[in-house]
Amino acid sequence: MTLLDSLRGPQDLKDLGPNELTSLAAEIRSRLISTVSANSGHLGPNLGVVELTIALHRVFDSPRDPLVFDTGHQSYVHKLLTGRQADFGTLRQPGGMSGYPSRAESPHDHVENSHASTSMSYADGLAKAFRLRGEHDRTAVAVIGDGALTGGMAWEALNNIAADRTNRVVIVVNDNGRSYAPTHGAIAAHLAQVRTTRRYENVLDTVKSALPRTPLVGAPLYETLHGIKKGIKDVLQPQVMFEDLGLKYVGPIDGHDQAGVERALAHARGFGGPVIVHVLTRKGHGYPPAENNNEDHLHQVAAGTDPLTGTTFKAAARTWSHVFADEILEIGHKREDVVAITAAMLHPTGLAPFAAAYPDRVFDVGIAEQHAVTSAAGLAMGGLHPVVALYSTFLNRAFDQLLMDVALHRLPVTFVLDRAGVTGPDGASHNGMWDGSISQLVPGLRIAAPRDAARLAELLAEALDDDGPTLLRFPKAPAGDEVPGLGTLGGMDVVARPQAGAAVDVLLVGAGVMAGVCADAAARLADQGIGALALDPRWVKPVDPALAPAAQDARLVVTVEDNGISGGFGDAVARALREAGVTTPVVPFGLPQEFLTHDTRGDILKRAGLTGRDIARSVTEAVSERGSEDSDSVVGSR
C-alpha cells in the first residue's frame, strides 16, 4: 500500500515527517498524471498546488475550517487527501467523481461551482456566520489564483473583507502568472514584479523596458510611477496594494517549499483577522511535458493522453471551435473594423490564430466577462464591430451588460458562444444550457444557431453585417458532417420533407445541431407513414414569420433545442404561433431544467430524448393519441 492510499483523511497528514511529505507529494503527482491522462481533466493546475494543498490540510482543520477553491479545477489534490483516493480512478467518468468540488462527494467540499472569482465572497460570508454563531476558533480559507483576481467580484469581496478586521479569513493567492493562459492586466503585472524582480536596483530598468511598450498607458504609467513620493520600490511590492486595503500580507512564499508554506499559513491562521498569503507556484510543476508546454502547461488534457509525453494518442477531430477560428481569421483579412475580445480563453475559443495575425485587434481582459461586454460596447460606439468570444456558461455572468450596455444602445456587437448546449464531463456548471433562454429576453438581439460548419460561416458573416447586437452559439463537439439544405421556407432551410404526394403531418423545427436530429427523425417518421417537414430556422430569434402559415397546415409542431426547456426556442415558437392565431399544438423538446450531472455529451442527450430515434418515437405516439386533426388533446412537453 502506498503512503497516499494509507491516508484516511487530512488528520493523518499531521503526523508525517519531512521525508514522508516529500514522498507523498511525488505519489500524488504520479496519481494525477496517470489518472488524468487516462480520463481527461485539469492536469497542470493540480500539479502546481500539490505542496500547497498538503500544507493547507496540515495547518487547517477541514472540514471545520472550510477550504474554498476558486474555480475548483485545482481541487484534485484536495480530493486525494480527503479520503477519496479509492474512487479517484472514476474522475470525470459517468457516475464517478466530479472534476470539481462536489458537496455530494464529501463534507470537505463546501462549494461546487466552477465559475471564477467567487471564493472570497463565500469565505467572507462563512467567516461572518462563524463569528455570529460564536464559533471563534473557525477560519474560512479562500484559495484563489492570480487569474481569478482579474475578476471584479474578487475585488468587491476584498473591499468588504478588509472593512471588517475581526473576521477570520485567510486568502491564499496561488500566483502562477496564469489562468488558462498567461494572466493579463495591471493587477497581474503588479504581482508579476515579485516573480521577476528581487532587487530594487533592477526594478527601474524593468519598468523602463516593459511599461512603455504597453499600448496607450505604458509611457504615462511609467511617468506616474517614477514620480510617486513613497518610492518605486514600495509601489512595486504587492503588500502595499493589499495592506493599503487594510489586509495583513504574508509573502511571497515559494509554493513548492512545503515547510515554508506551512509556516506562512500557520502565521496567518494565528493572526485572527483577514490575511493574504501570497504563494508563488509553477503550473505543471514536477512533470516536464507540462512544464515545457508554453501554451497552457497542459491546463486540461484529453482522455487517452500519453502520460510519458503529454501528447494524445488519437488525433483530435475538427471541432466547432476550429471552424470558428478559420472563419474569424478569414473575416479579419477582409474587414479591418472587426476586433475580438475574450475573457482568458484565447485558445479555447479559437481566437489564437486571429491574435497571431492581428495582435492589436484582440483584447484578452482576463476573467472579467462583465467588463468584456461593456468594453465591447465602447468599441462599437467607437466605430468598430467587436466579436466577444466566450463559453456559453460564462455569458450568464454578463447578462446585465448584454441587456443594458449593448442591446439598449442597439450596438453592433457579435457574441460567439462556444460550448453551448451539453458539454458533458465538465459537469453542471459548464453545460451551456442557459444562454438560449436568457438571451431570448433581450430586445433587438438576433440569435443564430448553425447546424453545420458551412452554416457557421454563413451566419457569422451575416451577424457581422448586422448593425445591431447578434449572438452565435455552437456546441463543444466535432463539427460533424454537412446537413444539406433541400430548399428554403422564408429565411429557414428545409432539411427533410415528406415523400412526394404525402401531407405534412408534423412540422419539426430544430435549432442549430438539432436540425440534423430533426432530419433523422423525419426519415424515421416516414417509415411509419407520417409525413414530416424538418426545418433549420438558422436564426432562432426572432422566429421566422414563415413558420406560422406552415404550422397552420400541420397537425403537430415539434421544436428541438439543446438548451433548457424553459424560456428557450420552443417557448418562443409557441408564443409566436399563438400571437399569429395558429392553434396547432406545439411540443418542445429540450434539456430538463435541472443541473445535469457529468457524463458524455451523447449519453446526456439520449437521456433528455434529444436523438432522432427518441423524437420519432414520441411523435409517433403523439400522432396516434391525437387520432384525428380535430382531436382536442395536446401532447405534454418533455
XYZ file of C-alpha atoms in Angstrom:
638
model
C 0.000 0.000 0.000
C 1.334 3.433 -0.903
C 1.585 6.241 1.611
C -1.177 8.078 -0.262
C -3.532 5.101 -0.105
C -2.900 4.661 3.617
C -4.299 8.103 4.455
C -7.793 8.018 5.932
C -8.190 11.782 5.858
C -6.447 15.112 6.479
C -5.758 14.326 10.152
C -3.290 11.619 9.125
C -1.161 14.246 7.378
C -0.311 15.965 10.647
C 1.800 13.026 11.844
C 4.021 12.795 8.749
C 7.657 13.857 8.806
C 9.517 15.878 6.153
C 10.742 12.840 4.186
C 7.290 11.284 4.200
C 5.766 14.542 2.961
C 8.226 14.624 0.057
C 7.330 11.034 -0.832
C 3.633 11.829 -0.566
C 3.953 14.760 -2.960
C 5.672 12.515 -5.505
C 2.957 9.851 -5.154
C 0.226 12.462 -5.642
C 1.847 13.770 -8.818
C 2.176 10.246 -10.173
C -1.500 9.529 -9.431
C -2.570 12.800 -11.029
C -0.609 12.139 -14.217
C -1.813 8.558 -14.670
C -5.488 9.206 -13.872
C -5.995 12.497 -15.664
C -4.102 11.283 -18.748
C -6.482 8.329 -18.982
C -9.743 10.101 -18.084
C -9.213 13.710 -19.235
C -9.323 16.711 -16.925
C -7.251 19.539 -15.483
C -3.650 18.441 -15.058
C -1.356 21.495 -14.989
C -3.264 23.412 -12.273
C -3.274 20.414 -9.916
C 0.396 19.587 -10.391
C 1.129 23.149 -9.316
C -0.700 23.002 -5.976
C 0.474 19.690 -4.504
C 2.657 21.115 -1.710
C 0.239 23.995 -1.123
C -2.748 21.658 -0.661
C -0.822 19.363 1.673
C 0.155 22.397 3.739
C -3.419 23.679 3.845
C -4.644 20.387 5.259
C -1.818 20.194 7.800
C -2.439 23.699 9.132
C -6.221 23.951 8.977
C -8.865 21.567 10.291
C -11.029 20.673 7.285
C -13.994 20.480 7.119
C -14.403 22.553 10.295
C -12.180 25.157 8.648
C -13.722 25.305 5.163
C -11.291 25.346 2.229
C -12.923 27.104 -0.722
C -11.092 26.569 -4.002
C -11.779 29.323 -6.507
C -12.906 27.861 -9.845
C -12.303 24.416 -8.359
C -10.397 22.812 -11.210
C -7.310 22.628 -8.929
C -9.103 20.554 -6.256
C -7.935 17.067 -7.338
C -5.155 17.041 -4.719
C -7.714 18.069 -2.105
C -9.880 15.113 -3.151
C -6.945 12.717 -2.792
C -6.209 13.989 0.728
C -9.791 13.779 1.976
C -10.393 10.033 1.745
C -11.342 9.731 -1.910
C -8.228 8.001 -3.233
C -10.002 4.701 -3.943
C -12.532 6.401 -6.221
C -10.110 8.746 -7.948
C -9.887 6.410 -10.942
C -13.529 7.299 -11.728
C -12.672 11.004 -12.150
C -14.963 12.631 -14.755
C -16.428 9.248 -15.683
C -20.213 8.621 -15.844
C -21.409 8.064 -12.296
C -17.913 8.742 -10.966
C -16.050 11.529 -9.248
C -16.662 15.105 -10.373
C -13.866 17.152 -11.875
C -14.763 19.960 -9.473
C -15.560 20.088 -5.751
C -18.840 18.319 -5.047
C -20.914 18.612 -1.888
C -22.433 15.216 -2.661
C -18.991 13.593 -2.555
C -17.546 14.859 0.695
C -18.169 17.192 3.651
C -14.745 18.652 2.824
C -16.239 20.216 -0.334
C -18.146 23.350 0.647
C -18.589 24.951 -2.774
C -19.108 23.155 -6.073
C -19.457 25.804 -8.742
C -16.621 26.254 -11.214
C -17.020 29.912 -12.118
C -14.085 32.084 -11.116
C -13.602 34.921 -8.618
C -16.225 33.743 -6.108
C -14.156 32.108 -3.354
C -13.516 35.234 -1.290
C -17.202 36.111 -1.203
C -18.025 32.626 0.090
C -15.227 32.906 2.668
C -16.448 36.341 3.758
C -19.939 35.001 4.388
C -18.700 31.874 6.125
C -16.438 33.864 8.454
C -19.243 36.255 9.356
C -21.525 33.311 10.097
C -18.899 31.708 12.361
C -18.473 34.956 14.303
C -22.211 35.474 14.742
C -22.613 31.891 15.931
C -19.830 32.331 18.487
C -17.518 29.845 16.719
C -14.412 31.966 17.111
C -11.957 29.113 16.548
C -13.033 28.512 12.943
C -11.264 30.045 9.943
C -12.587 30.361 6.395
C -9.906 29.831 3.739
C -10.172 31.005 0.127
C -7.646 29.659 -2.387
C -7.673 31.960 -5.411
C -5.373 32.174 -8.412
C -3.901 35.358 -9.802
C -6.058 34.731 -12.869
C -9.257 34.786 -10.813
C -8.050 38.001 -9.168
C -8.707 39.708 -12.517
C -12.440 39.255 -11.910
C -14.302 42.207 -10.482
C -16.199 40.102 -7.952
C -12.909 39.247 -6.229
C -12.244 42.926 -5.567
C -15.779 43.532 -4.361
C -15.144 40.777 -1.806
C -11.757 42.206 -0.807
C -13.373 45.563 -0.241
C -15.738 44.035 2.305
C -13.290 41.626 3.896
C -10.841 44.454 4.562
C -13.569 46.541 6.201
C -14.103 44.002 8.981
C -10.863 43.293 10.835
C -12.444 40.668 13.139
C -13.406 38.062 10.544
C -11.101 35.049 10.449
C -10.458 34.872 6.690
C -7.236 33.601 5.148
C -6.889 34.336 1.442
C -4.264 32.228 -0.303
C -3.243 33.806 -3.609
C -1.929 30.949 -5.753
C 0.185 33.060 -8.073
C 1.453 31.199 -11.138
C 1.060 34.028 -13.627
C -1.721 32.221 -15.468
C -5.403 31.417 -15.566
C -5.906 29.157 -18.579
C -3.240 31.185 -20.383
C -0.916 33.932 -19.100
C -2.797 36.372 -16.877
C -3.354 39.843 -18.312
C -3.933 43.262 -16.779
C -2.401 45.715 -14.357
C -3.041 43.554 -11.291
C -1.303 40.635 -12.959
C 1.604 42.881 -13.891
C 1.812 44.090 -10.302
C 2.100 40.545 -8.965
C 4.499 39.610 -11.738
C 7.058 42.044 -10.345
C 7.608 39.695 -7.440
C 8.339 36.833 -9.779
C 10.706 38.820 -11.989
C 12.309 41.415 -9.730
C 14.125 40.582 -6.499
C 16.360 43.590 -6.047
C 15.467 47.254 -6.076
C 18.327 48.249 -8.375
C 16.749 46.080 -11.142
C 13.252 47.495 -10.744
C 13.657 50.782 -12.579
C 15.255 49.115 -15.601
C 12.399 46.616 -15.722
C 9.787 49.355 -15.625
C 11.588 51.418 -18.260
C 11.695 48.499 -20.669
C 8.289 46.977 -20.026
C 5.812 49.757 -19.328
C 6.485 51.980 -22.365
C 5.560 49.028 -24.586
C 2.138 48.779 -23.006
C -0.384 50.221 -25.534
C -1.836 53.637 -24.638
C -0.998 53.582 -20.936
C 2.641 52.486 -20.877
C 4.528 55.774 -21.060
C 2.110 57.791 -18.857
C 2.024 55.000 -16.288
C 5.807 54.920 -16.173
C 5.983 58.663 -15.573
C 3.412 58.389 -12.805
C 5.225 55.582 -11.047
C 8.534 57.356 -11.423
C 7.225 60.356 -9.521
C 5.459 58.698 -6.617
C 6.997 60.007 -3.391
C 6.885 56.759 -1.470
C 9.369 55.295 -3.930
C 9.226 52.873 -6.806
C 10.346 50.003 -4.605
C 7.273 50.243 -2.402
C 4.927 50.737 -5.344
C 6.065 47.521 -6.965
C 5.636 45.360 -3.886
C 2.260 43.618 -3.657
C 1.995 44.035 0.106
C 1.474 47.747 -0.493
C -1.523 47.020 -2.684
C -3.113 44.699 -0.118
C -2.030 46.451 3.070
C -3.368 49.748 1.779
C -6.721 47.970 1.835
C -6.123 47.081 5.473
C -5.239 43.441 4.885
C -2.335 41.713 6.584
C 0.076 40.418 3.939
C 2.401 37.390 4.192
C 4.740 36.533 1.363
C 5.716 35.965 -1.267
C 6.320 32.294 -0.414
C 7.773 29.576 -2.648
C 4.692 27.417 -3.159
C 6.774 24.271 -3.619
C 8.618 24.717 -0.320
C 6.410 22.538 1.890
C 7.775 23.779 5.218
C 7.812 27.427 4.150
C 4.191 27.343 3.039
C 3.168 25.689 6.288
C 4.881 28.336 8.391
C 3.195 31.117 6.451
C -0.235 29.531 6.735
C 0.195 28.885 10.448
C 1.167 32.528 10.964
C -1.913 33.625 9.036
C -4.224 31.348 10.977
C -2.955 32.669 14.278
C -3.458 36.303 13.335
C -7.212 36.170 13.998
C -8.272 38.520 11.211
C -8.141 38.774 7.439
C -4.756 37.802 5.959
C -3.389 37.487 2.424
C -0.836 34.698 1.926
C 0.921 35.184 -1.405
C 2.236 31.857 -2.731
C 4.291 31.551 -5.918
C 3.725 28.261 -7.760
C 4.524 26.828 -11.169
C 1.713 25.348 -13.207
C 2.547 21.769 -14.185
C 5.382 21.570 -11.616
C 7.191 18.225 -11.490
C 6.029 16.968 -14.896
C 8.323 18.025 -17.772
C 5.692 17.736 -20.552
C 3.533 20.244 -18.638
C 6.399 22.491 -17.585
C 7.618 22.718 -21.184
C 4.197 23.365 -22.726
C 4.207 27.106 -23.344
C 0.585 27.403 -24.470
C -1.144 26.360 -21.242
C 1.187 23.998 -19.311
C -1.291 21.184 -20.038
C -4.075 23.044 -18.284
C -6.539 20.423 -19.475
C -5.787 17.171 -21.292
C -7.989 14.841 -23.281
C -8.717 11.237 -22.406
C -6.114 8.897 -23.842
C -3.136 11.205 -23.324
C 0.281 9.532 -23.216
C 1.428 10.017 -19.591
C 5.080 9.869 -20.659
C 4.914 12.620 -23.258
C 1.705 14.536 -22.506
C 0.531 14.091 -26.115
C -2.724 12.481 -27.179
C -2.630 9.067 -28.824
C -5.525 9.938 -31.114
C -5.596 12.906 -33.481
C -8.182 15.445 -32.362
C -11.258 15.797 -34.558
C -12.040 19.114 -36.188
C -14.340 20.912 -33.778
C -16.741 23.822 -33.999
C -14.052 25.934 -32.311
C -11.651 25.137 -35.160
C -14.250 26.143 -37.729
C -14.846 29.460 -35.989
C -11.082 30.050 -35.739
C -10.727 29.704 -39.505
C -13.739 31.862 -40.288
C -12.918 34.771 -37.981
C -9.356 34.801 -39.338
C -10.656 34.999 -42.909
C -13.043 37.795 -41.957
C -10.170 39.622 -40.287
C -8.337 39.680 -43.620
C -11.298 41.394 -45.258
C -12.567 43.734 -42.549
C -10.312 45.982 -40.523
C -13.203 47.082 -38.311
C -13.623 43.610 -36.803
C -11.917 43.221 -33.419
C -12.125 40.413 -30.875
C -12.467 40.201 -27.102
C -12.119 37.188 -24.863
C -12.010 36.560 -21.117
C -8.878 34.460 -20.511
C -9.949 31.950 -23.175
C -7.925 32.948 -26.222
C -7.005 29.434 -27.348
C -10.141 27.515 -26.270
C -12.482 29.912 -28.086
C -10.465 29.786 -31.297
C -9.121 33.342 -31.282
C -5.413 32.431 -31.152
C -4.887 32.439 -34.960
C -6.660 35.804 -35.223
C -4.483 37.162 -32.402
C -1.333 35.922 -34.110
C -2.314 37.692 -37.341
C -3.753 40.835 -35.754
C -2.334 41.241 -32.235
C -3.556 44.840 -31.981
C -7.137 43.782 -32.672
C -7.530 41.186 -29.901
C -8.160 42.069 -26.253
C -7.878 39.430 -23.537
C -9.411 41.122 -20.497
C -8.807 38.294 -18.037
C -11.590 36.565 -16.139
C -13.863 39.593 -16.405
C -16.867 38.853 -18.593
C -18.836 41.873 -17.423
C -16.024 44.230 -18.346
C -15.524 42.383 -21.641
C -19.093 43.065 -22.750
C -19.225 46.735 -21.762
C -15.781 47.312 -23.234
C -17.153 45.802 -26.440
C -19.991 48.313 -26.265
C -17.422 51.102 -26.119
C -15.530 49.640 -29.085
C -18.782 49.555 -31.065
C -19.546 53.138 -30.109
C -16.102 53.987 -31.445
C -16.934 52.625 -34.894
C -15.683 49.038 -34.707
C -17.520 45.713 -34.770
C -16.377 43.675 -31.757
C -16.702 39.898 -31.558
C -16.972 38.731 -27.933
C -15.938 35.072 -27.763
C -16.958 33.326 -24.530
C -18.003 29.955 -23.241
C -21.795 29.863 -23.183
C -21.970 29.277 -19.414
C -19.942 32.438 -18.740
C -22.337 34.719 -20.611
C -24.619 34.263 -17.591
C -22.243 36.486 -15.642
C -22.596 39.371 -18.075
C -26.329 39.355 -18.717
C -26.895 42.861 -17.379
C -24.143 44.212 -19.608
C -25.594 42.414 -22.624
C -29.031 43.829 -21.842
C -28.317 47.378 -20.708
C -24.924 48.240 -22.179
C -25.163 46.613 -25.607
C -28.796 45.930 -26.502
C -30.251 49.110 -25.006
C -27.891 51.101 -27.215
C -28.587 48.866 -30.243
C -24.858 48.389 -30.788
C -23.246 46.128 -33.396
C -21.603 43.610 -31.083
C -21.471 39.934 -32.037
C -21.343 37.336 -29.257
C -19.858 33.966 -30.203
C -20.725 31.339 -27.611
C -18.598 28.215 -27.638
C -19.659 25.190 -25.529
C -23.366 25.959 -25.968
C -25.663 23.102 -25.002
C -24.294 19.976 -23.345
C -20.568 19.904 -22.606
C -20.615 16.533 -20.815
C -17.738 15.589 -18.471
C -17.212 19.177 -17.252
C -20.440 18.919 -15.287
C -23.352 21.076 -14.220
C -21.665 24.465 -14.092
C -20.192 24.160 -17.587
C -23.209 22.972 -19.551
C -24.240 25.860 -21.816
C -27.944 25.307 -21.332
C -28.950 28.764 -20.106
C -27.925 31.225 -22.832
C -30.727 30.177 -25.187
C -33.253 31.222 -22.541
C -31.747 34.375 -21.070
C -30.854 35.783 -24.490
C -34.457 35.349 -25.656
C -35.331 38.111 -23.183
C -33.086 40.724 -24.797
C -34.908 43.175 -27.112
C -33.339 43.615 -30.524
C -30.836 40.773 -30.124
C -30.749 38.348 -33.059
C -29.654 34.773 -32.256
C -28.185 32.342 -34.758
C -27.516 28.622 -34.333
C -25.632 26.863 -37.157
C -26.414 23.227 -37.882
C -23.037 22.513 -39.508
C -19.717 24.122 -40.390
C -20.957 25.639 -43.634
C -23.804 27.367 -41.831
C -21.433 28.694 -39.169
C -19.534 30.530 -41.901
C -22.755 31.903 -43.402
C -24.280 33.011 -40.128
C -21.106 34.589 -38.772
C -20.840 36.687 -41.936
C -24.498 37.697 -41.636
C -24.054 38.607 -37.973
C -21.101 40.848 -38.746
C -23.106 42.609 -41.438
C -25.823 43.472 -38.903
C -25.942 46.965 -37.397
C -27.324 45.692 -34.088
C -26.416 43.046 -31.497
C -26.156 39.428 -32.626
C -25.319 36.120 -30.987
C -23.992 32.873 -32.474
C -23.970 29.640 -30.465
C -22.446 26.205 -31.118
C -21.527 23.139 -29.043
C -18.359 21.548 -27.705
C -18.174 18.734 -30.228
C -16.718 17.654 -33.563
C -18.191 19.774 -36.353
C -19.618 16.637 -37.988
C -20.952 16.094 -41.476
C -22.797 18.695 -43.501
C -26.592 18.585 -43.279
C -27.643 19.593 -46.806
C -30.460 22.027 -47.416
C -33.298 20.900 -49.705
C -34.793 24.324 -50.235
C -35.974 27.268 -48.192
C -39.098 28.408 -46.402
C -38.826 32.102 -45.691
C -35.389 32.534 -44.159
C -35.318 28.915 -42.952
C -33.681 25.910 -44.588
C -35.639 22.737 -45.338
C -33.563 19.721 -44.267
C -36.190 16.995 -44.771
C -39.593 16.848 -46.489
C -42.386 14.263 -46.829
C -42.334 11.810 -49.657
C -43.894 13.031 -52.893
C -47.637 13.393 -52.535
C -47.641 12.944 -48.754
C -49.221 15.528 -46.481
C -47.274 17.374 -43.794
C -48.492 15.795 -40.576
C -45.682 17.094 -38.390
C -43.527 20.199 -38.602
C -40.120 19.567 -36.998
C -38.041 22.658 -36.201
C -34.525 22.046 -34.883
C -32.297 24.806 -33.516
C -28.645 24.509 -34.529
C -27.233 20.990 -34.433
C -30.709 19.735 -33.547
C -31.747 20.409 -37.162
C -29.774 17.310 -38.131
C -31.555 15.380 -35.391
C -34.875 16.547 -36.820
C -33.844 15.388 -40.305
C -33.101 11.955 -38.845
C -36.436 11.911 -37.011
C -38.274 12.874 -40.208
C -36.778 9.891 -42.044
C -37.851 7.576 -39.238
C -41.363 9.052 -39.226
C -41.641 8.471 -42.972
C -41.082 4.769 -42.292
C -44.161 4.932 -40.050
C -46.241 6.620 -42.724
C -46.092 10.027 -41.030
C -45.208 12.970 -43.250
C -42.704 15.327 -41.611
C -41.234 18.604 -42.797
C -37.963 19.372 -40.967
C -36.686 22.944 -40.824
C -33.499 24.645 -39.708
C -34.533 28.159 -38.590
C -30.903 29.390 -38.850
C -31.887 32.473 -36.805
C -33.744 31.285 -33.706
C -34.585 34.821 -32.622
C -36.727 36.365 -33.931
C -38.967 33.489 -35.001
C -39.293 33.478 -38.794
C -42.740 34.783 -39.891
C -42.947 31.969 -42.469
C -43.273 29.436 -39.668
C -46.878 30.378 -38.789
C -48.541 29.524 -42.128
C -46.540 26.282 -42.339
C -47.634 25.344 -38.820
C -51.250 26.173 -39.637
C -51.391 23.291 -42.106
C -49.697 20.702 -39.829
C -51.247 18.515 -37.166
C -48.361 18.990 -34.772
C -45.350 21.295 -34.370
C -42.257 19.908 -32.657
C -39.309 22.104 -31.618
C -35.950 20.646 -30.622
C -33.100 22.512 -28.905
C -30.027 21.681 -26.791
C -30.976 24.311 -24.231
C -33.055 24.304 -21.081
C -36.686 23.640 -21.911
C -37.941 26.740 -20.067
C -37.935 30.036 -21.922
C -35.967 28.845 -24.910
C -36.605 28.490 -28.632
C -39.590 26.192 -28.152
C -41.357 28.678 -25.916
C -40.613 31.450 -28.421
C -42.167 29.404 -31.245
C -45.259 28.614 -29.182
C -45.687 32.287 -28.337
C -45.209 33.384 -31.957
C -47.792 30.885 -33.226
C -50.245 31.874 -30.518
C -49.864 35.533 -31.447
C -50.447 34.622 -35.098
C -53.684 32.822 -34.198
C -52.311 29.365 -35.056
C -53.860 26.682 -32.862
C -51.677 23.748 -33.882
C -50.232 22.162 -30.714
C -46.530 22.779 -30.070
C -44.402 20.116 -28.380
C -40.983 21.433 -27.239
C -38.073 19.069 -26.741
C -35.054 20.316 -24.803
C -32.858 19.727 -21.803
C -34.626 19.182 -18.474
C -34.489 22.321 -16.346
C -32.106 20.917 -13.758
C -28.383 20.794 -13.010
C -27.125 17.884 -15.094
C -24.534 15.511 -13.643
C -21.338 14.958 -15.597
C -21.445 12.328 -18.326
C -20.647 12.062 -22.009
C -22.416 14.550 -24.252
C -24.053 11.732 -26.208
C -25.463 9.985 -23.148
C -26.841 13.211 -21.688
C -28.628 13.960 -24.962
C -30.008 10.431 -25.042
C -31.376 10.719 -21.516
C -33.036 14.000 -22.493
C -34.667 12.319 -25.501
C -32.763 14.525 -27.940
C -31.996 11.884 -30.567
C -33.728 11.210 -33.863
C -34.951 7.827 -32.603
C -36.430 9.247 -29.378
C -38.138 12.155 -31.108
C -39.603 9.936 -33.830
C -40.956 7.538 -31.187
C -42.532 10.353 -29.156
C -44.050 11.981 -32.226
C -45.472 8.658 -33.455
C -47.129 8.154 -30.076
C -48.439 11.716 -30.092
C -49.944 11.437 -33.557
C -51.518 8.126 -32.605
C -53.001 9.580 -29.421
C -54.491 12.527 -31.279
C -56.320 10.173 -33.584
C -57.575 12.891 -35.918
C -56.982 16.541 -36.752
C -59.931 17.735 -34.725
C -58.820 15.997 -31.524
C -58.567 18.369 -28.569
C -55.709 16.567 -26.850
C -52.341 18.284 -26.504
C -49.067 16.458 -26.028
C -47.101 17.488 -22.921
C -43.601 18.875 -23.132
C -40.633 16.780 -22.171
